[in-house]
Amino acid sequence: MPDDMLTGAPVLDLDPYALDTLREPWGFHAALRDTGPVVWIPKYDMYAVGRHDELRQVMSDYRRFTTTGGIGMSDIRKPGAWRSPSPITELDPPAHTPVRAAMNRILSPLIIRQWREVFTQKAEALADRVVEAGEVDAVKDIAEAFVLDAFLTVLGVDFSPEEFLVIGDMNFNQQGPKNALFEESMRQAEPIMARYQAAIQRENILPGGFAEQILLAEDRGEFAPGTGPLQVRSFLRAGVDTTISGIGHALHYLARDPAQWAALRADPGKAKPAFEEAIRLESPAANLFRTTVDAGAEISGLHLKGATKVAMFMGAANRDPRAWDDPDRFDIDRNPAGKHVALGAGDHICLGQNIARLEAECILSALARRIDRLELTGTPEIRLVNTLRTLKNLPLRLVA
Ligand code: HEM
């Protein structure tokens, strides 16, 4: 590949958002890693990283790669920005630090542990129902049914679960290019946007959830005035579709590998590492962005021009052979937590990671205690979304 004269980075003339690539990104990921530590993708006037080492640097070094341009493809600082910045994900330290500290108090490990009982009850009841049904679409009947119920309950937001998925498509398409997927998801979301916006406003937040705690923290002056509802929105954007994706992919890998399912049955404590391995391999938050600071940024001997987007492909880094042995193998004993970048890295590392893990642990272990075998009864499809990697369906027979 020729070097780009403007940037010094090798050019990768591929479209990461082509539908075939969204379905099967592995060829693109390999080309991205093999072309260079950072590449230039002309179609979108952006840099991209897919190697584990460089991706971690871009993700975590705000002095070179800022979040204030937005974690999506468009620069939210430019006129006509399509939404207001997130008051947590799109702030660099030092502005980010007190916001994050206040959130860590609201979502302390002690508080999250108290939700175990709620999640366990919901997981056990759902597992009984699906075992009784025998044949299910594990995305709709297990992953979506469980997360939409469990997470929205502890958050305390009253919004129709089905409509929520439409909003999720919109959010994760908006983070990428303005292509046909984006246009279609905007069209689908338009009739429900007003209800969604209303659901995160102060007067509609349900008592007892952590959304209420966010608003109380705003009252105490821990967040900038007026940003409480936007904070709640950040949780809805970040916490629902990603966890559904992780649980769906975990069930898919376990269904394809009866020995690993048997290992999980023998020790349901392996539910957490199984989930961790599934999100390493499939990386639900498939692609996020940073922006080079105005002066430009040095990385791996290349000088990148300033104020330019850098796309991070987490799925590529999480299968980078430079970082992982036998990277494509699903192995519930690998336990890649802390090394994979599916949950981010650095100051913005996922705030809800222990909630996601707890949800996954409760539902996967409830299923493992009841089900001898998971049998695929059809070929699962990918839900095509620009920056989210998730299954559309997963036809399974649950043999108790
Ligand atoms: C498998 C499930 C999940 C995945 C794959 C995931 C992924 C991520 C990633 C990659 C980031 C870093 C974003 C960046 O650096 O630009 C992040 C941040 C974040 N996540 Fe998650 N997430 C998951 C579940 C959740 C849940 C359940 C919640 C809510 C309780 C949540 C809330 C957040 C928030 C608020 C941030 C922003 C933190 C900050 O900017 O300081 N996530 N997540």
Coordinates of C-alpha atoms and ligand atoms in Angstrom, one line a residue:
M1 CA 0.0 0.0 0.0
P2 CA 1.4 3.5 -0.8
D3 CA 2.0 5.9 2.0
D4 CA -0.4 8.8 2.1
M5 CA 1.6 12.0 1.3
L6 CA -0.4 14.0 3.7
T7 CA -0.1 11.8 6.7
G8 CA 2.8 9.4 6.5
A9 CA 0.4 6.6 7.4
P10 CA -0.1 3.7 5.0
V11 CA -3.4 3.8 3.1
L12 CA -6.1 1.2 3.6
D13 CA -8.6 1.6 0.8
L14 CA -11.4 -0.5 2.3
D15 CA -14.8 0.4 3.7
P16 CA -15.3 -0.9 7.3
Y17 CA -19.0 -0.1 7.1
A18 CA -19.8 -2.0 3.9
L19 CA -22.6 -4.5 4.8
D20 CA -20.5 -7.6 4.0
T21 CA -17.8 -6.2 6.3
L22 CA -20.2 -5.5 9.1
R23 CA -21.4 -9.1 8.8
E24 CA -17.9 -10.6 8.6
P25 CA -15.3 -8.1 9.8
W26 CA -12.4 -10.5 10.1
G27 CA -10.8 -9.8 6.7
F28 CA -11.0 -6.1 7.3
H29 CA -9.5 -6.5 10.8
A30 CA -6.6 -8.5 9.5
A31 CA -5.9 -6.0 6.7
L32 CA -6.1 -3.2 9.2
R33 CA -3.6 -4.8 11.6
D34 CA -1.2 -5.9 8.8
T35 CA -1.2 -2.7 6.8
G36 CA 0.4 -0.7 9.7
P37 CA 0.3 0.4 13.3
V38 CA -2.0 3.3 12.1
V39 CA -3.6 3.5 8.7
W40 CA -5.4 6.2 6.7
I41 CA -8.8 5.3 5.3
P42 CA -9.5 7.8 2.5
K43 CA -13.2 7.1 2.1
Y44 CA -13.8 8.7 5.5
D45 CA -10.8 11.0 5.8
M46 CA -9.8 9.2 9.0
Y47 CA -7.0 7.2 10.6
A48 CA -7.7 3.8 12.0
V49 CA -6.0 1.5 14.5
G50 CA -6.5 -2.3 14.9
R51 CA -3.4 -3.5 16.7
H52 CA -3.7 -4.0 20.4
D53 CA -0.8 -1.9 21.5
E54 CA -1.6 1.2 19.4
L55 CA -5.3 0.9 20.1
R56 CA -4.7 1.1 23.9
Q57 CA -2.6 4.2 23.4
V58 CA -5.1 6.0 21.3
M59 CA -7.9 5.0 23.7
S60 CA -6.2 6.1 26.9
D61 CA -3.8 9.0 26.1
Y62 CA -6.0 12.1 26.0
R63 CA -3.0 14.3 25.6
R64 CA -2.5 13.0 22.1
F65 CA -6.0 11.7 21.3
T66 CA -8.9 13.7 22.8
T67 CA -12.5 12.6 23.4
T68 CA -13.8 16.2 23.2
G69 CA -14.3 15.8 19.4
G70 CA -16.8 13.1 20.2
I71 CA -16.5 9.3 20.4
G72 CA -18.2 9.0 17.1
M73 CA -17.1 9.7 13.6
S74 CA -18.3 13.3 13.2
D75 CA -16.5 16.0 15.1
I76 CA -19.1 17.3 17.6
R77 CA -17.2 20.6 18.0
K78 CA -18.0 21.6 14.4
P79 CA -21.1 23.6 13.5
G80 CA -24.2 21.5 13.0
A81 CA -23.2 18.9 15.5
W82 CA -25.9 16.3 15.6
R83 CA -26.2 16.1 19.4
S84 CA -24.9 17.7 22.5
P85 CA -21.7 16.1 23.9
S86 CA -22.0 13.4 26.5
P87 CA -21.1 15.0 29.9
I88 CA -19.0 12.0 30.8
T89 CA -17.6 10.2 27.7
E90 CA -16.8 13.3 25.8
L91 CA -14.7 15.1 28.5
D92 CA -11.0 14.7 29.0
P93 CA -9.3 15.0 32.4
P94 CA -9.2 17.2 34.4
A95 CA -12.9 18.0 33.6
H96 CA -13.7 14.3 33.4
T97 CA -12.2 13.4 36.8
P98 CA -14.8 14.8 39.2
V99 CA -17.7 13.5 37.1
R100 CA -16.2 10.1 37.0
A101 CA -15.6 10.2 40.8
A102 CA -19.2 11.1 41.4
M103 CA -20.4 8.3 39.2
N104 CA -18.1 5.8 40.9
R105 CA -19.8 6.7 44.2
I106 CA -23.3 6.2 42.7
L107 CA -22.2 2.9 41.2
S108 CA -19.9 1.6 43.9
P109 CA -19.2 -2.1 44.1
L110 CA -21.2 -2.2 47.3
I111 CA -24.3 -0.8 45.6
I112 CA -23.9 -3.1 42.6
R113 CA -23.6 -6.2 44.9
Q114 CA -27.1 -5.3 46.2
W115 CA -28.5 -5.8 42.8
R116 CA -27.4 -9.4 42.7
E117 CA -30.6 -10.5 44.4
V118 CA -32.8 -8.6 41.8
F119 CA -30.8 -10.0 38.9
T120 CA -30.8 -13.5 40.3
Q121 CA -34.5 -13.6 40.8
K122 CA -35.2 -12.3 37.3
A123 CA -32.6 -14.7 35.7
E124 CA -34.0 -17.8 37.5
A125 CA -37.6 -17.0 36.5
L126 CA -36.6 -16.4 32.9
A127 CA -34.5 -19.5 32.8
D128 CA -37.5 -21.6 34.0
R129 CA -39.7 -20.1 31.3
V130 CA -37.2 -20.7 28.4
V131 CA -36.5 -24.2 29.5
E132 CA -40.2 -24.9 29.5
A133 CA -40.5 -23.4 26.0
G134 CA -37.6 -25.6 24.7
E135 CA -37.1 -23.8 21.5
V136 CA -36.2 -20.1 21.6
D137 CA -34.6 -17.2 19.8
A138 CA -32.0 -16.7 22.4
V139 CA -31.4 -13.1 21.4
K140 CA -35.0 -12.0 21.8
D141 CA -36.2 -14.4 24.5
I142 CA -33.1 -14.5 26.7
A143 CA -30.5 -11.7 26.1
E144 CA -33.0 -8.9 25.3
A145 CA -35.7 -10.1 27.6
F146 CA -33.3 -10.3 30.6
V147 CA -31.2 -7.1 30.0
L148 CA -34.2 -4.9 29.2
D149 CA -36.0 -6.0 32.3
A150 CA -33.0 -6.2 34.8
F151 CA -31.1 -3.1 33.7
L152 CA -34.0 -0.8 33.1
T153 CA -35.3 -1.8 36.6
V154 CA -32.2 -0.8 38.4
L155 CA -31.7 2.3 36.3
G156 CA -35.3 3.4 37.0
V157 CA -36.3 4.6 33.5
D158 CA -39.8 3.9 32.2
F159 CA -39.5 3.2 28.5
S160 CA -40.9 0.5 26.3
P161 CA -38.3 -2.2 25.9
E162 CA -39.1 -2.8 22.2
E163 CA -38.8 0.9 21.4
F164 CA -35.5 0.9 23.2
L165 CA -33.9 -1.3 20.6
V166 CA -34.8 1.1 17.9
I167 CA -33.1 3.9 19.9
G168 CA -30.1 1.6 20.3
D169 CA -29.8 1.1 16.5
M170 CA -30.0 4.9 16.1
N171 CA -27.3 5.6 18.7
F172 CA -24.8 3.1 17.3
N173 CA -25.5 4.0 13.7
Q174 CA -25.1 7.7 14.4
Q175 CA -21.6 7.0 15.8
G176 CA -20.5 5.9 12.3
P177 CA -20.9 7.4 8.8
K178 CA -24.1 8.9 7.5
N179 CA -24.9 5.9 5.3
A180 CA -28.1 4.1 4.5
L181 CA -28.1 2.3 7.8
F182 CA -27.9 5.6 9.6
E183 CA -30.8 7.1 7.5
E184 CA -33.0 4.1 8.0
S185 CA -32.4 4.0 11.8
M186 CA -33.2 7.8 12.0
R187 CA -36.4 7.1 10.1
Q188 CA -37.4 4.3 12.5
A189 CA -36.5 6.3 15.6
E190 CA -38.2 9.6 14.6
P191 CA -41.8 8.7 15.8
I192 CA -40.5 7.6 19.3
M193 CA -37.8 10.3 19.9
A194 CA -40.1 12.6 21.9
R195 CA -41.1 9.8 24.2
Y196 CA -37.4 8.8 24.7
Q197 CA -36.4 12.3 25.5
A198 CA -39.3 12.6 27.9
A199 CA -38.4 9.4 29.7
I200 CA -35.0 10.7 30.8
Q201 CA -36.4 14.0 32.1
R202 CA -36.4 14.6 35.9
E203 CA -40.2 14.4 36.3
N204 CA -40.4 10.9 34.7
I205 CA -37.5 9.2 36.4
L206 CA -38.8 6.4 38.6
P207 CA -38.0 6.5 42.3
G208 CA -35.4 4.0 43.7
G209 CA -33.2 3.5 40.7
F210 CA -29.7 4.9 40.1
A211 CA -31.0 7.4 37.5
E212 CA -32.6 9.1 40.6
Q213 CA -29.3 9.0 42.4
I214 CA -27.7 10.8 39.4
L215 CA -30.3 13.5 39.7
L216 CA -29.8 13.8 43.4
A217 CA -26.0 14.1 42.8
E218 CA -26.7 16.9 40.4
D219 CA -28.8 18.7 43.1
R220 CA -25.8 18.4 45.4
G221 CA -23.7 20.1 42.8
E222 CA -21.6 17.0 41.8
F223 CA -22.5 17.4 38.1
A224 CA -22.9 20.6 36.1
P225 CA -26.4 22.0 36.4
G226 CA -28.8 20.6 33.8
T227 CA -26.6 17.7 32.8
G228 CA -28.4 15.0 35.0
P229 CA -30.7 13.8 32.2
L230 CA -27.8 13.7 29.7
Q231 CA -25.9 11.5 32.2
V232 CA -28.9 9.2 32.3
R233 CA -28.9 9.2 28.5
S234 CA -25.2 8.1 28.5
F235 CA -26.1 5.1 30.6
L236 CA -28.9 4.1 28.3
R237 CA -26.7 4.6 25.3
A238 CA -23.8 2.6 26.8
G239 CA -25.4 -0.1 28.9
V240 CA -28.2 -1.9 27.1
D241 CA -27.3 -3.0 23.6
T242 CA -23.8 -3.8 24.6
T243 CA -24.8 -6.2 27.3
I244 CA -27.4 -7.8 25.2
S245 CA -24.8 -8.3 22.6
G246 CA -22.3 -9.9 25.0
I247 CA -24.8 -12.4 26.4
G248 CA -26.1 -13.3 22.9
H249 CA -22.5 -13.9 21.6
A250 CA -21.6 -15.9 24.7
L251 CA -24.6 -18.2 24.2
H252 CA -23.7 -18.6 20.5
Y253 CA -20.1 -19.6 21.3
L254 CA -21.2 -21.9 24.0
A255 CA -23.8 -23.5 21.7
R256 CA -21.1 -24.1 19.0
D257 CA -18.7 -25.7 21.5
P258 CA -20.4 -28.4 23.6
A259 CA -17.2 -29.1 25.6
Q260 CA -17.1 -25.5 26.8
W261 CA -20.8 -25.7 27.7
A262 CA -20.1 -28.9 29.7
A263 CA -17.3 -27.1 31.5
L264 CA -19.6 -24.3 32.4
R265 CA -22.3 -26.7 33.6
A266 CA -19.7 -28.4 35.8
D267 CA -18.7 -25.1 37.2
P268 CA -21.3 -22.3 36.8
G269 CA -18.6 -20.0 38.3
K270 CA -17.1 -19.9 34.8
A271 CA -20.0 -17.8 33.6
K272 CA -18.1 -14.6 34.1
P273 CA -14.9 -15.7 32.2
A274 CA -17.2 -17.1 29.4
F275 CA -18.8 -13.7 29.0
E276 CA -15.4 -12.0 29.1
E277 CA -14.1 -14.3 26.3
A278 CA -17.2 -13.7 24.2
I279 CA -16.8 -9.9 24.4
R280 CA -13.1 -10.3 23.6
L281 CA -13.9 -12.2 20.5
E282 CA -17.0 -10.2 19.3
S283 CA -16.4 -6.8 21.0
P284 CA -19.9 -5.4 21.2
A285 CA -18.7 -1.7 21.1
A286 CA -17.1 -2.5 17.8
N287 CA -15.7 0.9 16.9
L288 CA -15.2 4.2 18.8
F289 CA -13.3 7.3 17.9
R290 CA -10.8 9.8 19.3
T291 CA -9.5 12.9 17.6
T292 CA -5.8 14.0 17.3
V293 CA -5.2 17.1 19.3
D294 CA -4.7 20.3 17.1
A295 CA -0.9 20.0 17.1
G296 CA -1.1 16.5 15.7
A297 CA 0.1 13.3 17.4
E298 CA 3.1 11.0 17.2
I299 CA 2.5 7.3 17.4
S300 CA 4.8 4.3 16.5
G301 CA 7.1 6.6 14.5
L302 CA 4.3 8.3 12.5
H303 CA 3.2 11.9 12.7
L304 CA -0.6 12.1 12.4
K305 CA -2.1 15.4 11.4
G306 CA -4.1 17.5 13.9
A307 CA -7.9 17.6 14.6
T308 CA -8.4 14.4 12.7
K309 CA -10.5 11.4 13.6
V310 CA -8.9 8.1 14.6
A311 CA -11.2 5.1 14.5
M312 CA -10.5 2.3 17.0
F313 CA -11.6 -1.2 16.0
M314 CA -11.7 -3.1 19.2
G315 CA -12.6 -6.4 17.6
A316 CA -9.3 -6.3 15.6
A317 CA -7.2 -5.5 18.7
N318 CA -8.9 -8.3 20.7
R319 CA -7.8 -10.9 18.1
D320 CA -4.4 -9.3 17.4
P321 CA -1.9 -12.2 17.2
R322 CA 0.7 -9.8 18.5
A323 CA -1.1 -9.8 21.8
W324 CA -3.0 -13.1 22.0
D325 CA -2.1 -16.8 21.6
D326 CA -4.5 -18.6 19.3
P327 CA -6.6 -15.4 19.1
D328 CA -9.6 -16.9 17.3
R329 CA -10.2 -19.6 19.8
F330 CA -13.0 -19.3 22.3
D331 CA -11.6 -20.6 25.6
I332 CA -13.5 -20.0 28.9
D333 CA -10.4 -20.7 30.8
R334 CA -8.5 -17.8 29.1
N335 CA -10.0 -15.1 31.4
P336 CA -8.8 -12.1 29.3
A337 CA -10.4 -9.5 31.6
G338 CA -8.1 -6.5 32.1
K339 CA -6.2 -7.1 28.9
H340 CA -8.9 -7.0 26.2
V341 CA -10.2 -3.6 25.1
A342 CA -13.9 -4.6 24.7
L343 CA -14.7 -2.5 27.8
G344 CA -12.3 0.3 26.9
A345 CA -9.0 1.3 28.6
G346 CA -7.7 4.3 30.6
D347 CA -9.8 7.1 32.2
H348 CA -13.0 6.2 30.3
I349 CA -12.9 2.5 30.9
C350 CA -16.4 1.2 31.1
L351 CA -18.2 2.5 34.2
G352 CA -20.8 -0.2 34.0
Q353 CA -18.5 -3.2 33.5
N354 CA -19.4 -4.8 36.8
I355 CA -23.1 -4.4 36.1
A356 CA -22.7 -6.1 32.7
R357 CA -20.6 -8.9 34.3
L358 CA -23.2 -9.4 37.0
E359 CA -26.1 -9.6 34.5
A360 CA -24.2 -12.1 32.4
E361 CA -23.1 -14.2 35.4
C362 CA -26.7 -14.4 36.7
I363 CA -28.4 -15.4 33.4
L364 CA -25.6 -17.7 32.1
S365 CA -25.3 -19.6 35.3
A366 CA -29.1 -19.9 35.7
L367 CA -29.2 -21.5 32.2
A368 CA -26.1 -23.7 32.9
R369 CA -27.8 -25.2 36.0
R370 CA -30.8 -26.2 34.0
I371 CA -29.7 -27.1 30.5
D372 CA -27.7 -30.2 29.4
R373 CA -27.2 -29.1 25.8
L374 CA -27.6 -26.0 23.6
E375 CA -28.4 -27.0 20.0
L376 CA -28.4 -24.5 17.2
T377 CA -31.6 -24.9 15.1
G378 CA -30.7 -22.4 12.4
T379 CA -28.0 -20.0 11.3
P380 CA -27.9 -16.8 13.4
E381 CA -27.8 -13.5 11.7
I382 CA -25.9 -10.3 12.6
R383 CA -28.0 -7.1 13.3
L384 CA -26.3 -4.7 10.9
V385 CA -25.4 -1.5 12.8
N386 CA -22.4 0.7 12.0
T387 CA -20.6 0.6 15.3
L388 CA -22.3 -2.2 17.3
R389 CA -21.5 -5.9 16.8
T390 CA -24.6 -7.9 17.9
L391 CA -26.7 -10.8 16.8
K392 CA -30.2 -10.3 15.3
N393 CA -31.3 -13.7 16.3
L394 CA -30.0 -17.0 17.7
P395 CA -32.3 -20.0 17.2
L396 CA -31.6 -22.5 19.9
R397 CA -33.1 -25.7 21.3
L398 CA -32.5 -26.0 25.0
V399 CA -32.2 -29.6 26.0
A400 CA -32.8 -29.9 29.8
Ligands
HEM1 C1 -20.8 -5.9 27.5 C2 -21.2 -4.7 27.9 C3 -20.5 -3.4 27.7 C4 -19.5 -3.1 26.8 C5 -18.9 -3.9 25.7 C6 -19.2 -1.7 27.1 C7 -18.2 -1.0 26.5 C8 -17.7 0.2 26.8 C9 -16.5 0.9 26.3 C10 -15.6 0.3 25.2 C11 -16.4 2.1 26.9 C12 -15.3 3.1 26.7 C13 -15.7 4.2 25.8 C14 -14.6 5.2 25.4 O1 -13.5 5.0 25.9 O2 -14.9 6.0 24.5 C15 -17.5 2.2 27.9 C16 -17.7 3.3 28.7 C17 -18.8 3.4 29.4 N1 -19.7 2.5 29.7 FE1 -19.8 0.6 29.0 N2 -20.0 -1.2 28.1 C18 -20.8 -2.2 28.5 C19 -21.7 -2.2 29.5 C20 -22.1 -1.0 30.2 C21 -23.1 -0.9 31.2 C22 -24.0 -2.1 31.7 C23 -23.2 0.4 31.6 C24 -24.1 1.1 32.6 C25 -24.4 0.7 33.7 C26 -22.1 1.1 30.9 C27 -21.8 2.4 31.0 C28 -20.7 3.0 30.5 C29 -20.4 4.5 30.7 C30 -21.3 5.4 31.5 C31 -19.2 4.7 30.1 C32 -18.5 6.0 30.0 C33 -17.4 6.1 31.1 C34 -16.6 7.3 31.0 O3 -16.6 8.0 29.9 O4 -15.9 7.6 32.0 N3 -21.5 0.2 30.1 N4 -18.2 1.0 27.8

